[in-house]
PDB file of C-alpha atoms in Angstrom:
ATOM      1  CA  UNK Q1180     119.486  66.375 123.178  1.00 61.00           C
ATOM      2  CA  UNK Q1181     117.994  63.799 120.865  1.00 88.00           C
ATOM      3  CA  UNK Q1182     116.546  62.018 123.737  1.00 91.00           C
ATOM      4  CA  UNK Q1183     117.376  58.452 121.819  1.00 94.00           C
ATOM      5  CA  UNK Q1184     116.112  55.735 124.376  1.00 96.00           C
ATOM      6  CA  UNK Q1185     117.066  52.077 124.809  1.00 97.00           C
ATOM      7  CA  UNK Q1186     115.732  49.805 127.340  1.00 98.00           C
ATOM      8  CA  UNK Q1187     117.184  46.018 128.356  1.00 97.00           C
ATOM      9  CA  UNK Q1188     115.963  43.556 130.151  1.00 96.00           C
ATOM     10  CA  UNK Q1189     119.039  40.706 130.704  1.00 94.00           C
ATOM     11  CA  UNK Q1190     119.041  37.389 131.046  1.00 91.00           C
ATOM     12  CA  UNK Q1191     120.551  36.179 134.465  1.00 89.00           C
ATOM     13  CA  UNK Q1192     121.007  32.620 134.376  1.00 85.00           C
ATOM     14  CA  UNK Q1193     119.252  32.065 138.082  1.00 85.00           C
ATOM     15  CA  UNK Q1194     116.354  33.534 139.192  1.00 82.00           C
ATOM     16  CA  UNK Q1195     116.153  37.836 139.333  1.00 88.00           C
ATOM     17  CA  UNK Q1196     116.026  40.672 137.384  1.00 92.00           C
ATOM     18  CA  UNK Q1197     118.220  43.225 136.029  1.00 95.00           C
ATOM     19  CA  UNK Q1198     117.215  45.912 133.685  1.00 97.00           C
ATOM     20  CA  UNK Q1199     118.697  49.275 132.329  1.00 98.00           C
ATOM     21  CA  UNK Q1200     117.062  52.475 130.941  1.00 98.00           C
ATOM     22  CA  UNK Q1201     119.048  55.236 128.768  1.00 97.00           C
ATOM     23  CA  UNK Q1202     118.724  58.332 127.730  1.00 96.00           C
ATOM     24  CA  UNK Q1203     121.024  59.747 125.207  1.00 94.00           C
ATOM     25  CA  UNK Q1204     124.067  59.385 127.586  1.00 95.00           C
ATOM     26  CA  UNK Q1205     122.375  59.100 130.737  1.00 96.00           C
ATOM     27  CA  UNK Q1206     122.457  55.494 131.831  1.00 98.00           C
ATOM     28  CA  UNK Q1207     119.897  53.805 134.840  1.00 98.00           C
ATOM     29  CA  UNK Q1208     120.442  50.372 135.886  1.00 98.00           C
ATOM     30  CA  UNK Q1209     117.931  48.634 137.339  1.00 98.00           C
ATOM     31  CA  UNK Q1210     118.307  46.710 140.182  1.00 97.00           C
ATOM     32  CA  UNK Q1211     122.057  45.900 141.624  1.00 97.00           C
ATOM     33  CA  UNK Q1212     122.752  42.508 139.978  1.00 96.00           C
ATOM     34  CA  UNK Q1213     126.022  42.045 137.723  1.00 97.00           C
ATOM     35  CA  UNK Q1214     127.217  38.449 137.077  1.00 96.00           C
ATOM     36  CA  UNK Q1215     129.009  36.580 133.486  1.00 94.00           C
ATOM     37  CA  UNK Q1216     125.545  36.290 131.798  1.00 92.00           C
ATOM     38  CA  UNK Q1217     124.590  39.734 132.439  1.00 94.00           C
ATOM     39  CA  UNK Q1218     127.343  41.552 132.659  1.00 96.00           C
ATOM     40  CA  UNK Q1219     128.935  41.802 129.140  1.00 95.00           C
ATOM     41  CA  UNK Q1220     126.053  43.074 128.025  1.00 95.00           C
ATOM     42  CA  UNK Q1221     125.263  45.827 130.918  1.00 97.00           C
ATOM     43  CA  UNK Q1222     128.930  46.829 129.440  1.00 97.00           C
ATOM     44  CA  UNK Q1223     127.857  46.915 125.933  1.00 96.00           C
ATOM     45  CA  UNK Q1224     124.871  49.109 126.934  1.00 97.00           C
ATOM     46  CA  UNK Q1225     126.774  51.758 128.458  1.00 97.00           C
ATOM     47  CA  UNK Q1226     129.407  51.539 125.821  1.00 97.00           C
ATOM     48  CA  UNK Q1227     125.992  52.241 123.468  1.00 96.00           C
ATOM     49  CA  UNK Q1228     125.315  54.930 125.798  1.00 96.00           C
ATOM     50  CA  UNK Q1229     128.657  56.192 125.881  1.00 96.00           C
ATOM     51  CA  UNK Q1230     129.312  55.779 129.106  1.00 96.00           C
ATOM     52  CA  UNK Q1231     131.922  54.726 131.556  1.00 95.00           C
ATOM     53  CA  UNK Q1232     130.261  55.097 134.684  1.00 97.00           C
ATOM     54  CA  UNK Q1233     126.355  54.835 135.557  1.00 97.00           C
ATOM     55  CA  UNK Q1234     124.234  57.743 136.618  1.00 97.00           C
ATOM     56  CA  UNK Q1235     121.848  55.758 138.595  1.00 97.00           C
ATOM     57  CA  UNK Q1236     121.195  52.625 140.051  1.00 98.00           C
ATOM     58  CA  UNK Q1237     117.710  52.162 141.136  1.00 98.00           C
ATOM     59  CA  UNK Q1238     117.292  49.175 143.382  1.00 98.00           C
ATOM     60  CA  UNK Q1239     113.681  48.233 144.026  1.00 96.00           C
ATOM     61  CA  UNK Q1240     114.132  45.897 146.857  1.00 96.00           C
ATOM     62  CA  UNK Q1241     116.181  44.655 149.229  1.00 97.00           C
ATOM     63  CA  UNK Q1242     116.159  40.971 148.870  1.00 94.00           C
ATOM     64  CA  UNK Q1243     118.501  39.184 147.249  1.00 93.00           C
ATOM     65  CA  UNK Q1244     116.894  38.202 143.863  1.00 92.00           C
ATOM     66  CA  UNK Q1245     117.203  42.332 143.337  1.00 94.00           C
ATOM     67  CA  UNK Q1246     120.272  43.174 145.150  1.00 96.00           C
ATOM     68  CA  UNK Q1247     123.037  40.502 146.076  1.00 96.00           C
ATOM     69  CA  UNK Q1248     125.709  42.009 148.044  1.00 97.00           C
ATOM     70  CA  UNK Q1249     128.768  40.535 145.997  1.00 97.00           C
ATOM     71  CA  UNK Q1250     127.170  41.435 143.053  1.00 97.00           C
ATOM     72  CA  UNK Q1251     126.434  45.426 144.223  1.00 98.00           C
ATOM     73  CA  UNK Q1252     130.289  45.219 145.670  1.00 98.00           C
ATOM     74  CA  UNK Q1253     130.933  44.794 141.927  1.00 97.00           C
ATOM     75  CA  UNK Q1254     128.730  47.112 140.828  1.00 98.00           C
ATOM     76  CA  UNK Q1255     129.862  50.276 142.721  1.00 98.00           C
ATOM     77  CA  UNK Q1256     134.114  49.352 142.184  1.00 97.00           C
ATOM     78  CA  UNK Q1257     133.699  48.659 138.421  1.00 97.00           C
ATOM     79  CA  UNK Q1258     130.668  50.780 137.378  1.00 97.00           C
ATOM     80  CA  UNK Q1259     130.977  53.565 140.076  1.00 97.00           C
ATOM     81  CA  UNK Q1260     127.107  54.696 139.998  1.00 98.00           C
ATOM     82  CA  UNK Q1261     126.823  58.706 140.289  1.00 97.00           C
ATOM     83  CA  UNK Q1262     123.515  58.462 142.482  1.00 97.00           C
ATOM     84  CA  UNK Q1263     122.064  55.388 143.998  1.00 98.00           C
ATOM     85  CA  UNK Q1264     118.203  55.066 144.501  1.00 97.00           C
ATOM     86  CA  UNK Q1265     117.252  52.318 147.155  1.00 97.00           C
ATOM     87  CA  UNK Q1266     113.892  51.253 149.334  1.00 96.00           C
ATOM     88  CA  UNK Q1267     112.829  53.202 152.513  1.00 95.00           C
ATOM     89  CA  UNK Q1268     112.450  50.076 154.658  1.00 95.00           C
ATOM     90  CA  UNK Q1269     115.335  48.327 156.664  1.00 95.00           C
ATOM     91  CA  UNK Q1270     116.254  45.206 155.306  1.00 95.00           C
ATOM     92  CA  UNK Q1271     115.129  42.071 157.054  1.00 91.00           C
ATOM     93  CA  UNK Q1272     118.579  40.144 155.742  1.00 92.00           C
ATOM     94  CA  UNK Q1273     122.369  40.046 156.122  1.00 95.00           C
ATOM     95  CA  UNK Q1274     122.834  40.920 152.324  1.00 95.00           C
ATOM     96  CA  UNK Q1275     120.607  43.676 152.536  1.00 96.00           C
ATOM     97  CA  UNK Q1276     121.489  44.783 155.798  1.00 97.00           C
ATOM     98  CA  UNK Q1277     125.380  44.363 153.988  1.00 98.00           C
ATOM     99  CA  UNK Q1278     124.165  46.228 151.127  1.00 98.00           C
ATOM    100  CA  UNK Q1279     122.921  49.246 152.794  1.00 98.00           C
ATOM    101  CA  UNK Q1280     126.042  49.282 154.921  1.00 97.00           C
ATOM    102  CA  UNK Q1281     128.088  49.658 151.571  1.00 97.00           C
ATOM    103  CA  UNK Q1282     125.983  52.218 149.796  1.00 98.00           C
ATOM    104  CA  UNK Q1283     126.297  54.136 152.583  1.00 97.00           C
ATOM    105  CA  UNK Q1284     130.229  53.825 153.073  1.00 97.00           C
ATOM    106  CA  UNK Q1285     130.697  54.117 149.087  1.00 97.00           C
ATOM    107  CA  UNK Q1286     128.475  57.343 148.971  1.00 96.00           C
ATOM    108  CA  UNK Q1287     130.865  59.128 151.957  1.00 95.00           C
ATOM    109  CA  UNK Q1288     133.744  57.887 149.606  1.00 95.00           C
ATOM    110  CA  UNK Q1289     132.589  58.889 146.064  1.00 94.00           C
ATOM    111  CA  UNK Q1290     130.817  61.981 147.034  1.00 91.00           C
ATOM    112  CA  UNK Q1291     127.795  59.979 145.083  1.00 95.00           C
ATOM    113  CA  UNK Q1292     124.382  61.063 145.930  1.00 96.00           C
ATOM    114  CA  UNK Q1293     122.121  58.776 147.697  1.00 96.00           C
ATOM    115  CA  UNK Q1294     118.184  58.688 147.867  1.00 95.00           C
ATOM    116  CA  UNK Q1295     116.198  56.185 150.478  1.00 96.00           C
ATOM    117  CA  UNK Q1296     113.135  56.631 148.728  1.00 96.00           C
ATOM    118  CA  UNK Q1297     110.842  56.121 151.912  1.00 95.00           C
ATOM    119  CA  UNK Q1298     107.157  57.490 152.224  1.00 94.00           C
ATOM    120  CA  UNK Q1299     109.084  60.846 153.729  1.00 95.00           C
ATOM    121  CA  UNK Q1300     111.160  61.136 150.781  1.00 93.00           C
ATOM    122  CA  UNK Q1301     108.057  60.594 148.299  1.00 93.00           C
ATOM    123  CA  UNK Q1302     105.940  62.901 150.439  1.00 91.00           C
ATOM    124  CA  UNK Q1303     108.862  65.666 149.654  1.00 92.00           C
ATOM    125  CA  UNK Q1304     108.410  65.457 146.148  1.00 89.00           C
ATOM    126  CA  UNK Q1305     106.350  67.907 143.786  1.00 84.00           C
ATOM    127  CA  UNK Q1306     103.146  66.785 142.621  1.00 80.00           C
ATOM    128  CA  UNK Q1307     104.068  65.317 138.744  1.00 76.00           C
ATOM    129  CA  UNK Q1308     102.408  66.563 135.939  1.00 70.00           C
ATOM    130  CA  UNK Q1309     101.264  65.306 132.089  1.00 70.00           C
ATOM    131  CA  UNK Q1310     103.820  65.037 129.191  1.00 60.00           C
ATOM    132  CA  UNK Q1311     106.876  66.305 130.987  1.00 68.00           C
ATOM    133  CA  UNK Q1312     110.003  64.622 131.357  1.00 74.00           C
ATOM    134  CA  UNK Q1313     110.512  64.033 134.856  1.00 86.00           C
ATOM    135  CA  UNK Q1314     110.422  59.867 136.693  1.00 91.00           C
ATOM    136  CA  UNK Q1315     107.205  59.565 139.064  1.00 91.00           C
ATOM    137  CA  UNK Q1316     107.364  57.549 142.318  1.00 92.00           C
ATOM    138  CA  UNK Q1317     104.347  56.579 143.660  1.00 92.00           C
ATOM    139  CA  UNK Q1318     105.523  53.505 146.013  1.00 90.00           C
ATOM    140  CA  UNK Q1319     105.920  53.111 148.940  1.00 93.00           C
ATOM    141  CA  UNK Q1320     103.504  55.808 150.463  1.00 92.00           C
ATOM    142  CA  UNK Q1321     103.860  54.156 153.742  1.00 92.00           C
ATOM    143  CA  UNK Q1322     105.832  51.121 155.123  1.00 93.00           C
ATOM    144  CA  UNK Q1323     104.499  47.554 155.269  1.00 93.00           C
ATOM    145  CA  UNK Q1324     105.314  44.406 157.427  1.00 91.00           C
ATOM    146  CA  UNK Q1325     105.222  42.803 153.791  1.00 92.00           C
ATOM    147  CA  UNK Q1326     108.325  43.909 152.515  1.00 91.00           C
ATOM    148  CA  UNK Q1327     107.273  43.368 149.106  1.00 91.00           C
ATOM    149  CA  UNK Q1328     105.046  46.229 149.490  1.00 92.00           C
ATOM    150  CA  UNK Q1329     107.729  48.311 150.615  1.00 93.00           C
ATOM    151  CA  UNK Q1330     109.072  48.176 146.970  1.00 95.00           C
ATOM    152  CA  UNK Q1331     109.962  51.175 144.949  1.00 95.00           C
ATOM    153  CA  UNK Q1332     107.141  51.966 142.049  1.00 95.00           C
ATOM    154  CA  UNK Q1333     108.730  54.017 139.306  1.00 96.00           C
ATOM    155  CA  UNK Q1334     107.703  55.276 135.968  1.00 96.00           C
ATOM    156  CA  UNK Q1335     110.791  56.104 134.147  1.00 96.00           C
ATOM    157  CA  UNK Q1336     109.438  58.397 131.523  1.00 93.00           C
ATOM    158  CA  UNK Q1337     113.085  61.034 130.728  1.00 90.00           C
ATOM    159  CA  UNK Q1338     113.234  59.129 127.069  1.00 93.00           C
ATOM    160  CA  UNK Q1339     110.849  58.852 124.387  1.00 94.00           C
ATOM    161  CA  UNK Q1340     109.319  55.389 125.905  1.00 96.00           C
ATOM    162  CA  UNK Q1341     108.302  54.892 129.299  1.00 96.00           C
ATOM    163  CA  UNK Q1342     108.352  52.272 131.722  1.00 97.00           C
ATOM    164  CA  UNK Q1343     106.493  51.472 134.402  1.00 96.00           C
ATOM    165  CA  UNK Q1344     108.481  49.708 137.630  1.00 96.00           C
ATOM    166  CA  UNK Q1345     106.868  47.728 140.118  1.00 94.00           C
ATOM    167  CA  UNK Q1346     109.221  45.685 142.377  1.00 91.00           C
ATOM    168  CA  UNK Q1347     107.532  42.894 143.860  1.00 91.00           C
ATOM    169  CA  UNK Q1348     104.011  44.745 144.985  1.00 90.00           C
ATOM    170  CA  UNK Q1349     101.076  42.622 145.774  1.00 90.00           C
ATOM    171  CA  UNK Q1350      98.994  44.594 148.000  1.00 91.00           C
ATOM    172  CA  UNK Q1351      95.784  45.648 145.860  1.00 92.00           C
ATOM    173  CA  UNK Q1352      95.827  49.101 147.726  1.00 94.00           C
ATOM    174  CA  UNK Q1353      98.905  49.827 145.501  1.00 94.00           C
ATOM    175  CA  UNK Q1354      97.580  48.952 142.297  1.00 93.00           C
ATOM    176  CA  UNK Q1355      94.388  50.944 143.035  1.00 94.00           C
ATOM    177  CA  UNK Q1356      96.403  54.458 143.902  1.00 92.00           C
ATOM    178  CA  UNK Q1357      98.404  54.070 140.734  1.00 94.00           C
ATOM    179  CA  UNK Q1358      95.039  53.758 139.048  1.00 94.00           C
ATOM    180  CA  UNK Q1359      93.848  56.937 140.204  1.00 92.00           C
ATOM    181  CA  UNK Q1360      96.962  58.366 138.925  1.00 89.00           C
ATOM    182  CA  UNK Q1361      96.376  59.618 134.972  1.00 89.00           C
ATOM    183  CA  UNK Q1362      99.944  59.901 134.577  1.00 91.00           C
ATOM    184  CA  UNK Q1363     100.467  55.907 134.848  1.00 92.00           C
ATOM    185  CA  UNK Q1364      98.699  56.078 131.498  1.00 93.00           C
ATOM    186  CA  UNK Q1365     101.779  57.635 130.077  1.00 94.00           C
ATOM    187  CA  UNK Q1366     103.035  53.777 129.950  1.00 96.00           C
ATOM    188  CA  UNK Q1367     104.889  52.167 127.171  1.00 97.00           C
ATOM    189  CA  UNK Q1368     106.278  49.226 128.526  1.00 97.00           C
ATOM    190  CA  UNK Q1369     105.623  47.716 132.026  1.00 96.00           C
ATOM    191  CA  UNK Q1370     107.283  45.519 134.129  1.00 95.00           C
ATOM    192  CA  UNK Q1371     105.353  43.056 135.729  1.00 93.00           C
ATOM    193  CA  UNK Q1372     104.585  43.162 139.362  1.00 89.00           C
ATOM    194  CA  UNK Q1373     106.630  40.535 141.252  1.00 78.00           C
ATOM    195  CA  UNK Q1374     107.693  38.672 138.336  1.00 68.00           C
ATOM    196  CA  UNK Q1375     104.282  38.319 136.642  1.00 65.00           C
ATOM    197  CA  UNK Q1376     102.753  36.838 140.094  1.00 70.00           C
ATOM    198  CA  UNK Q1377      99.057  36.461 139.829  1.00 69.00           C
ATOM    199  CA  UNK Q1378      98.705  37.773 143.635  1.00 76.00           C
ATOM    200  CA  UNK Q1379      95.772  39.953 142.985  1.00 78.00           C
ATOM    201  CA  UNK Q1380      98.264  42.639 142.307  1.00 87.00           C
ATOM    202  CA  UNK Q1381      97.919  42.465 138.278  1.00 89.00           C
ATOM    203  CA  UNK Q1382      94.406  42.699 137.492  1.00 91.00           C
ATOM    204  CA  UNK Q1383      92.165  43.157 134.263  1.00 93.00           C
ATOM    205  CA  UNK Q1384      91.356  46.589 135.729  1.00 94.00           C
ATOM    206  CA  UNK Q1385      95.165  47.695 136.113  1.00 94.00           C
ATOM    207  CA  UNK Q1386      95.956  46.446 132.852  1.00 95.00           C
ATOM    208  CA  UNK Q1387      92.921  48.455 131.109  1.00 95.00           C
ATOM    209  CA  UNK Q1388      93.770  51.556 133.060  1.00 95.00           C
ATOM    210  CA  UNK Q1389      97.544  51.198 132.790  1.00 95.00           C
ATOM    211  CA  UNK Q1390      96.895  50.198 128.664  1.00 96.00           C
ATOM    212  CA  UNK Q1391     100.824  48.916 128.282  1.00 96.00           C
ATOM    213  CA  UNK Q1392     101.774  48.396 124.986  1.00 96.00           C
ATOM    214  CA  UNK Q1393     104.678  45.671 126.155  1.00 97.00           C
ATOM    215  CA  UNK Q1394     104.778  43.683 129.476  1.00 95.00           C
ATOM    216  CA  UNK Q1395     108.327  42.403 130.551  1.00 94.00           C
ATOM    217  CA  UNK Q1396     109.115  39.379 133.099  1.00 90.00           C
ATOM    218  CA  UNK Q1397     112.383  38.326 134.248  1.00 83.00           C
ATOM    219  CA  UNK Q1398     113.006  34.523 134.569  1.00 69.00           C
ATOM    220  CA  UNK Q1399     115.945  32.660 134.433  1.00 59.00           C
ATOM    221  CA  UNK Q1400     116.656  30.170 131.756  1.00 51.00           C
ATOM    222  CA  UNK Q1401     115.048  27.026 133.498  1.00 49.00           C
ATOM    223  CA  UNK Q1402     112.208  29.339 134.177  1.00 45.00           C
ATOM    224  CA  UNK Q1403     111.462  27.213 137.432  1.00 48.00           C
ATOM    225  CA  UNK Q1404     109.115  29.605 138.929  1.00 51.00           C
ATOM    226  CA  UNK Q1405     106.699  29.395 135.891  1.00 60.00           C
ATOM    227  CA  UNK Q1406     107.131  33.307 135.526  1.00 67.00           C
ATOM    228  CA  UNK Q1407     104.730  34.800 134.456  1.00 83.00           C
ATOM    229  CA  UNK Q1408     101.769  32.661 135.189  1.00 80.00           C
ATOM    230  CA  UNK Q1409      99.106  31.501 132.605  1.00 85.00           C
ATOM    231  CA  UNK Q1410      96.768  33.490 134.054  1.00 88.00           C
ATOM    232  CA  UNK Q1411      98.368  36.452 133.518  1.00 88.00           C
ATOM    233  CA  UNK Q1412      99.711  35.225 130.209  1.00 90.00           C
ATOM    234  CA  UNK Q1413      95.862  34.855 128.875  1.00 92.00           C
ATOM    235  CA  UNK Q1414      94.821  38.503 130.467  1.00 92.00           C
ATOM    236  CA  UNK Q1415      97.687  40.294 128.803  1.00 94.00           C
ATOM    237  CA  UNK Q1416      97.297  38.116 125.676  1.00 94.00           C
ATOM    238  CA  UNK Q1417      93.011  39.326 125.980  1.00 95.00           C
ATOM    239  CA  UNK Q1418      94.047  43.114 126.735  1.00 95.00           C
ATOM    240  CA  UNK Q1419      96.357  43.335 123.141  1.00 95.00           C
ATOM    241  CA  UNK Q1420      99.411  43.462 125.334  1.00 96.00           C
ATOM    242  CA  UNK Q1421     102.715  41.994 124.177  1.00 95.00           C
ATOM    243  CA  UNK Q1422     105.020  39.651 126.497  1.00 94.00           C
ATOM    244  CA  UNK Q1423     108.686  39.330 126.587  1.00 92.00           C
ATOM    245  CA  UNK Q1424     110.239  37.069 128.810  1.00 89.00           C
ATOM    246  CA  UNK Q1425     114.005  37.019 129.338  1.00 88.00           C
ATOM    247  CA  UNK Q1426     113.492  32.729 129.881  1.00 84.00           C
ATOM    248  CA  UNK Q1427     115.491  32.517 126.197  1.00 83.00           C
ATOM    249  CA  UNK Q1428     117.406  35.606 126.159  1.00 89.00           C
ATOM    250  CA  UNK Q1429     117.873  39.074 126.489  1.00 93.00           C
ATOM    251  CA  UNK Q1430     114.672  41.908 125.293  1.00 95.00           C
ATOM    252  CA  UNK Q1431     115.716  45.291 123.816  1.00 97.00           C
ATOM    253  CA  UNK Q1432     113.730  48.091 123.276  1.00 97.00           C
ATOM    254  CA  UNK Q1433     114.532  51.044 121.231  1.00 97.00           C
ATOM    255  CA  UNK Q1434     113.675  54.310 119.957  1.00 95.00           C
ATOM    256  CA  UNK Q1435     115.443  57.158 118.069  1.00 90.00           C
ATOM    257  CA  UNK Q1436     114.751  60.354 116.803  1.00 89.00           C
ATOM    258  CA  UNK Q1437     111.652  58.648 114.070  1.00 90.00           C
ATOM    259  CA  UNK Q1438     109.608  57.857 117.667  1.00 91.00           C
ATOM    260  CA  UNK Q1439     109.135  54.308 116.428  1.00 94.00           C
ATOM    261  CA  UNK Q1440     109.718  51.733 119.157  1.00 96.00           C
ATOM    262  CA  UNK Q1441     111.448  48.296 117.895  1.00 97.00           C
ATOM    263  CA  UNK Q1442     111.127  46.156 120.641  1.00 97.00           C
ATOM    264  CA  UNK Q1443     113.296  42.750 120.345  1.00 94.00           C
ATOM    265  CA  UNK Q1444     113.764  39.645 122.131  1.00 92.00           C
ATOM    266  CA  UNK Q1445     117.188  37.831 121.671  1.00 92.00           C
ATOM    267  CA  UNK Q1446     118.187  34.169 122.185  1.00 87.00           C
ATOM    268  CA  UNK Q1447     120.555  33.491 124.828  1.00 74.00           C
ATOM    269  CA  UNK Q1448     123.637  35.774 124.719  1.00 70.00           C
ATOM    270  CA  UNK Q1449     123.927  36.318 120.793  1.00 72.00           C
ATOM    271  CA  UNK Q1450     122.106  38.737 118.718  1.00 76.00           C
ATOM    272  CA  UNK Q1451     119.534  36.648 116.879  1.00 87.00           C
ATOM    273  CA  UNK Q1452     116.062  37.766 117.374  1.00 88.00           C
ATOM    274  CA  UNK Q1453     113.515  35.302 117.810  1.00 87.00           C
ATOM    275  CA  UNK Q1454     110.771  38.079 117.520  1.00 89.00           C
ATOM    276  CA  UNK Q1455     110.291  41.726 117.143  1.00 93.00           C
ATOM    277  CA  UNK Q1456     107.003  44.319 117.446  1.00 95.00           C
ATOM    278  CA  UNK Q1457     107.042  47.639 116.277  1.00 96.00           C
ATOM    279  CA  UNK Q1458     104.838  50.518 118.216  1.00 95.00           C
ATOM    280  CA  UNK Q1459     104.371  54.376 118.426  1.00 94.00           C
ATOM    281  CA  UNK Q1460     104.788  55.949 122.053  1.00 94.00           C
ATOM    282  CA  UNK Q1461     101.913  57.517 123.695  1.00 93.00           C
ATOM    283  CA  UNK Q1462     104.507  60.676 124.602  1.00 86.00           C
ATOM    284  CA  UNK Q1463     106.502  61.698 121.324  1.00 83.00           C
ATOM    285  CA  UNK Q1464     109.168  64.012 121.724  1.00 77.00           C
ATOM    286  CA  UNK Q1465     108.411  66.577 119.165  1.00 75.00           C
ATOM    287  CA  UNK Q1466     111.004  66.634 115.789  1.00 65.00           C
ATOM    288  CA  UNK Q1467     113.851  69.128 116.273  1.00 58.00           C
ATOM    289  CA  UNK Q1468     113.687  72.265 113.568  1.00 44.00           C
TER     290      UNK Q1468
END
């Protein structure tokens, strides 16, 4: 396999995020959103990918900024996910509570494959180790009255990038046990903690440790929330990291068999760039003889 990797970040139109990872054919989506603004263009991923179904969807958390219970309805009837990846905790809300109720009917129905990635799941898991090929959960390791802290903490790293997940963590404790974690260095492009929050969670410290080439934060259009905030904005700017937002459009991220990464960031729906970075990934899949 060729291991060609694309990444996407979509614009939503209201507040959220949605995201997708592939690998060759092997297609993640990120959080269980789906909508018109986002949806065309989850469709011309996969058709990209060359796929007509999803492998995974990875849902982070349960509230409804992550996972909207119309919007996962769509989801499994039109993009019938293969395995479905969702937090440990029970959800504190009628669409999550909804939601889990309809993973768990669709996975008796589809044969799918679900994982509640809980601190028992995590705990069954073998140790990760450097420069192989395998994701790395490190969150959550137990289960918090916060329930942002009871978000899934991935590092996608099966492609030639990888990315670094964090939900909608805030609790210090987290960001200090992925710091003691070498393989978080592995870390290409990170999504920002809750949005690009300045809760503590995101600190000069993580960011040196972590050494991201790219940070991403979903906003909608309006950008009401102020995502992510100027603090954070002058850290990452300090640290040599580059920001992509999704408040104009769209950010794609790609890398074939050369192991350069183009990284782009679209306005609105079409495929103008309004700016684009090159970089080299810390883990390059060696040239095929």
């Amino acid at each position: 396999m060729s291991k060609k990797t694309r990444f996407r970040a979509y614009q939503l139109g209201n507040a959220g995020s949605s995201f997708s990872y592939s690998v060759d054919n092997h297609f993640t989506l990120i959080e269980a959103r789906i909508n018109e603004v986002n949806g065309p263009n989850i469709l011309a991923e996969m058709k990209i990918a060359g796929c007509s179904t999803i492998d995974c969807l990875h849902i982070t958390s349960w509230d409804q900024d992550h996972c909207t219970f119309s919007e996962l309805e769509q989801i499994l009837k039109l993009l019938k996910p293969r395995r479905i990846e969702y937090p440990g905790y029970t959800p504190h809300t009628d669409s999550g509570k909804q939601s889990l109720h309809a993973i768990k009917k669709y996975s008796t129905q589809n044969q799918a494959i679900i994982n509640e990635v809980s601190p028992e799941y995590i705990n069954s898991l073998e140790p990760g180790e450097k420069l192989k090929y395998n994701n790395i959960v490190y969150n959550p390791r137990s289960i918090s009255d916060n329930s942002n802290n009871n978000s899934i903490v991935q590092l996608f790293r099966h492609g030639r990038f990888a990315i670094l997940s964090l939900g909608d963590c805030e609790d210090v404790t987290i960001a200090e046990r992925i710091m003691k974690c070498d393989l978080a260095k592995e870390t290409d492009v990170l999504i920002l903690a809750h949005h690009g929050a300045d809760n503590g969670f995101t600190t000069r410290e993580f960011i040196q440790h972590v050494k991201p080439k790219i940070a991403i934060c979903s906003s909608n259009y309006d950008n009401q929330f102020e995502h992510p905030k100027q603090s954070i904005r002058d850290m990452l700017y300090q640290e040599g990291v580059t920001l992509y937002t999704t408040k104009t459009g769209d950010v794609v991220i790609i890398c074939n068999e050369d192991n350069k990464v183009d990284a782009y960031n679209l306005i609105s729906n079409s495929e103008k760039v309004s700016s684009k970075i090159t970089i080299s990934p810390k883990c390059q899949v060696p040239s095929e003889r």
